[in-house]
XYZ file of C-alpha atoms in Angstrom:
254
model
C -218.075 -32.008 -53.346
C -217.239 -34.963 -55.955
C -216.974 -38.571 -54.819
C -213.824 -38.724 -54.756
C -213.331 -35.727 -52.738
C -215.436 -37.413 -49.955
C -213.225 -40.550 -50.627
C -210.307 -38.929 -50.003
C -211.123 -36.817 -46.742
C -213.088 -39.864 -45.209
C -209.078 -41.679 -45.566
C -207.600 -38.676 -44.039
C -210.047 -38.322 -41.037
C -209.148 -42.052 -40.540
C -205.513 -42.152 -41.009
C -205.541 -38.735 -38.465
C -207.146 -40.496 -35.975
C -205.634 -43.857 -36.138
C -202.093 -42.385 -36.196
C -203.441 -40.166 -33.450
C -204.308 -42.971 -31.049
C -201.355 -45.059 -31.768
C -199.351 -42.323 -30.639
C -201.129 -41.256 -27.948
C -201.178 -45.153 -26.694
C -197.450 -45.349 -26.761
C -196.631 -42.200 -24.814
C -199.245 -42.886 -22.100
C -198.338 -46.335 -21.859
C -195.796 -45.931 -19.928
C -198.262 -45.613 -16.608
C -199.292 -49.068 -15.250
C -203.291 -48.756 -13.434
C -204.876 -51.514 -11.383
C -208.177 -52.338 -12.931
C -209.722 -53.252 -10.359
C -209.351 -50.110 -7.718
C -210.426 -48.158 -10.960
C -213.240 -50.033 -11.198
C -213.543 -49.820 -6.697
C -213.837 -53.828 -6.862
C -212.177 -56.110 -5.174
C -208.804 -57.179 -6.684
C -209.061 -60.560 -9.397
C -205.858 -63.061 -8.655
C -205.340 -64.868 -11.539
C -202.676 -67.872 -11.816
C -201.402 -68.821 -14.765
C -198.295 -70.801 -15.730
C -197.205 -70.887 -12.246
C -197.136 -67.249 -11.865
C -200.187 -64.982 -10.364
C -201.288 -61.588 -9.920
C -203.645 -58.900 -10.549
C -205.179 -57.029 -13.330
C -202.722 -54.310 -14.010
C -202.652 -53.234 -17.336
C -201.038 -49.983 -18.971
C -202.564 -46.798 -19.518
C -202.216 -47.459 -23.559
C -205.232 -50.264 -23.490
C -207.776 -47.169 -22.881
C -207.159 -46.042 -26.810
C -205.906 -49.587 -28.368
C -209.289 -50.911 -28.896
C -210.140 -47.614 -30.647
C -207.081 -48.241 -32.925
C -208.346 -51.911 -33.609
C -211.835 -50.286 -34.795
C -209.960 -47.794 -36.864
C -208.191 -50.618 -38.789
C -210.980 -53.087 -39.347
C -213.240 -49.848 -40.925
C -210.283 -48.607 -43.013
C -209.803 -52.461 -44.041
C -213.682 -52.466 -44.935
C -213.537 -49.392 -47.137
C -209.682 -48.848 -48.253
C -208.399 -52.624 -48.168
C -205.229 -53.736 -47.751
C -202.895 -50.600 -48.991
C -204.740 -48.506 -46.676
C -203.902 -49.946 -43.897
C -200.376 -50.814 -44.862
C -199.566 -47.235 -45.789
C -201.155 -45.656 -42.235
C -199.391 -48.727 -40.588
C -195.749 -47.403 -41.957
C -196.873 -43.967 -41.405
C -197.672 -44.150 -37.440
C -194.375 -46.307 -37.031
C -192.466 -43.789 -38.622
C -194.495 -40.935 -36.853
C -194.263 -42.928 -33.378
C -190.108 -42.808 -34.163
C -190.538 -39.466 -34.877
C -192.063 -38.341 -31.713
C -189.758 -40.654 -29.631
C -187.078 -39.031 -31.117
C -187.743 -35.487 -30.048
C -188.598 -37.008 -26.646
C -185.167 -37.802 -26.071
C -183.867 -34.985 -27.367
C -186.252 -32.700 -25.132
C -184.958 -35.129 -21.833
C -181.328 -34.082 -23.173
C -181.667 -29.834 -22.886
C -180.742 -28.485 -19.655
C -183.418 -27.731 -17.216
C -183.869 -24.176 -15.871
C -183.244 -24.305 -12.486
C -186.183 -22.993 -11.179
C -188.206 -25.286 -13.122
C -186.676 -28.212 -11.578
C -188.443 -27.851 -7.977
C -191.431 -25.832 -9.096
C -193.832 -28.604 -8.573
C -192.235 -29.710 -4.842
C -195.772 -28.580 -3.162
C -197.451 -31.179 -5.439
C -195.157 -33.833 -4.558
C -193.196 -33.750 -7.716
C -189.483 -32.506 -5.777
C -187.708 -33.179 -8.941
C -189.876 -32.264 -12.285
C -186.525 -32.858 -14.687
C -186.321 -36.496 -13.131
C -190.517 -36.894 -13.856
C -190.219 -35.998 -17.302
C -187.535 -38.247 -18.006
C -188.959 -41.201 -16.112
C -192.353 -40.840 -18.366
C -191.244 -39.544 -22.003
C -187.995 -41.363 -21.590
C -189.237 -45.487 -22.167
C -186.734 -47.569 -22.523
C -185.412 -48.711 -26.394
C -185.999 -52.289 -25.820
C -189.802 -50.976 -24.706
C -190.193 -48.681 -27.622
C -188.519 -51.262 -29.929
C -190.923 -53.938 -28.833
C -193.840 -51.938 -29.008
C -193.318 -51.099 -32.440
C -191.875 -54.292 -33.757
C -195.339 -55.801 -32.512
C -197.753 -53.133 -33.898
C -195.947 -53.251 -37.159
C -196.593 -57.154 -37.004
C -199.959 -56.983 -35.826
C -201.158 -55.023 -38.430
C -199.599 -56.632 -41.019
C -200.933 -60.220 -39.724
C -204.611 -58.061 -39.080
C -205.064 -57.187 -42.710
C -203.982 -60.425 -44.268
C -206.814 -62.439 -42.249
C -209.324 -59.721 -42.318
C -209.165 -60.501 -46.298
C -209.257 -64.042 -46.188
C -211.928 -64.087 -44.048
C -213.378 -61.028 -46.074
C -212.796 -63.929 -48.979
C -214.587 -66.728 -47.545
C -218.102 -64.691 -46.021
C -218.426 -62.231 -48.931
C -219.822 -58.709 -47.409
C -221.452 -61.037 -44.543
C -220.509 -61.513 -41.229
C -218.630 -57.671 -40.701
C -217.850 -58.786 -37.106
C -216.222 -62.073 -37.533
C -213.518 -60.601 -39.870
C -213.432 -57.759 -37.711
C -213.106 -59.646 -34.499
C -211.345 -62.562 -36.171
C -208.513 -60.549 -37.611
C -207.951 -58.792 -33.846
C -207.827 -62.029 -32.629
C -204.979 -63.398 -34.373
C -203.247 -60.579 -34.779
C -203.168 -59.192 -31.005
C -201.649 -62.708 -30.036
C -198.718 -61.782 -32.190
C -198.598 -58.191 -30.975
C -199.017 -59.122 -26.516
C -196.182 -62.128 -27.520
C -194.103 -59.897 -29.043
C -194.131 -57.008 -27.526
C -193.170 -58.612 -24.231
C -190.866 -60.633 -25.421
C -188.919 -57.956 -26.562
C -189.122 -55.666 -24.302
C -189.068 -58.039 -20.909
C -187.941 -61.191 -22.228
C -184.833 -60.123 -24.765
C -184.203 -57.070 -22.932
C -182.593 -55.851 -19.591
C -185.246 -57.787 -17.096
C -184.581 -60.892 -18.641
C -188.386 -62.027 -17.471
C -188.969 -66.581 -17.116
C -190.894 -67.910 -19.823
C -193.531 -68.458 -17.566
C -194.169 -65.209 -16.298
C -193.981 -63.796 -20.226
C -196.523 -66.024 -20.884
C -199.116 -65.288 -17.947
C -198.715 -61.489 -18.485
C -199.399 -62.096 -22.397
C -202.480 -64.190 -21.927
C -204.299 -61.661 -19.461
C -203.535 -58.605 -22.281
C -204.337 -60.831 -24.691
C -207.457 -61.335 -22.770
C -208.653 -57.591 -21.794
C -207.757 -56.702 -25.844
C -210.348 -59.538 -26.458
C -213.058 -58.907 -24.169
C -212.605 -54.897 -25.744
C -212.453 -55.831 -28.933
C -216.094 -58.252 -28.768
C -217.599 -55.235 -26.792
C -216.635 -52.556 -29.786
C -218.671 -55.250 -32.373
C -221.553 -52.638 -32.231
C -218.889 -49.630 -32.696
C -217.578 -50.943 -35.877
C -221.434 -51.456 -37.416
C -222.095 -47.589 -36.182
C -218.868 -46.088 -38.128
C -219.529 -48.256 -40.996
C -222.908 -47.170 -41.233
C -222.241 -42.868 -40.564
C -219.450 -43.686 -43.365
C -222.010 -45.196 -46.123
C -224.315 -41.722 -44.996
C -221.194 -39.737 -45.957
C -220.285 -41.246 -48.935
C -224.058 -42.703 -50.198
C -224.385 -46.074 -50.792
C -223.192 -46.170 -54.047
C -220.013 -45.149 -53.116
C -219.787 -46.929 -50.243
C -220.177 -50.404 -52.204
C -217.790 -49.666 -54.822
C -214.722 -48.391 -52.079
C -216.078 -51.963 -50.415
C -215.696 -53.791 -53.859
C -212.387 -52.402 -54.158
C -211.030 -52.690 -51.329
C -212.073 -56.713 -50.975
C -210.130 -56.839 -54.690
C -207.095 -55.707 -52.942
């Protein structure tokens, strides 16, 4: 296999997986857990801008961080067209799948499929599927308005820090770029979806709900630092060290 062979299917494992994740995180997002009966702890108040409440984040923050990861190591080895191109492509993929979600809520159900899942405590299975494929627009707008954002915001600071510390310091550009660019994306997001839209949520309570996601995407991102070092390194074993340094080279030349 040629270099540039292994170049080439090292970006499409990456762009297969990050894509992957982002979908998955929108669809599943849609269910709201309680960390801390997950965890079997007792429950955290926090109180923040005059509002309070516990730490109930959705389902989607399992496979964010993993999507964070993705984009700081194809950052590191594909720069900044790399991740603008797989950026576009999981928007437009994410649309995509929305799309056919709506349009699979829209066929008529057969009627015995409607009630087959009464014993389970599901008396309606047309009405489930709708409630959890069927988000609302101002939801899925939000959602993708701030991941289109984020990463666009995550890439330019990556570089400049990239720009400032050399090949040094992989996890402050990693963790640096996450930082500011998931406060643009938990801002956004909510203030599309819950501030702009239907629910019309106080300032105060859009802020208080932002700063604890912003918070749990920090504390995952800082706890993935080794993550990032371990993909980076199984990536310079795939492609040799040679290789690996010149993709690097490139990709910090934009």
């Amino acid at each position: 296999m040629t270099s540039a062979e292994r170049a080439n299917r090292l970006f499409l494992v990456l762009a297969a997986f990050f894509v992957s994740n982002a979908l998955l995180a929108e669809f599943i997002g849609v269910k709201i857990f309680a960390l801390e009966d997950t965890l079997g702890v007792a429950p955290f108040e926090w109180n923040l801008f005059g509002q309070n409440g516990s730490l109930n984040f959705t389902a989607g923050t399992l496979v964010w961080p993993i999507v964070f990861v993705m984009t700081d190591v194809i950052n590191e080895f594909f720069g900044k067209r790399g991740v603008r191109f797989i950026s576009w492509l999981a928007v437009a993929l994410i649309s995509y799948g929305f799309v056919f979600a709506y349009l699979a809520i829209s066929l008529a159900p057969a009627s015995w499929w409607v009630g087959v899942a009464a014993d389970q405590g599901v008396p309606d299975y047309q009405a489930a599927f709708a409630a959890v494929f069927g988000q609302g627009l101002w939801t899925i707008g939000g959602s993708l308005v701030a991941f289109l954002i984020g990463q666009l915001v995550d890439v330019s600071v990556f570089h400049r820090i990239r720009r400032a510390t050399g090949e040094r310091m992989v996890w402050l550009r990693a963790t640096g770029s996450t930082a500011v660019s998931q406060l643009f994306d938990s801002l956004i997001v909510l203030w599309i979806a819950f501030v702009l839209g239907p629910q019309q949520w106080p300032t105060s309570l859009w802020l208080a709900v932002a700063s604890m996601n912003y918070g749990y995407k920090m504390a995952c991102a800082i706890a993935l630092i080794p993550l990032i070092y371990l993909v980076r390194r199984l990536i310079t074993l795939w492609l040799g060290p040679g290789q690996a340094a010149e993709l690097r080279a490139a990709a910090a030349r934009g």
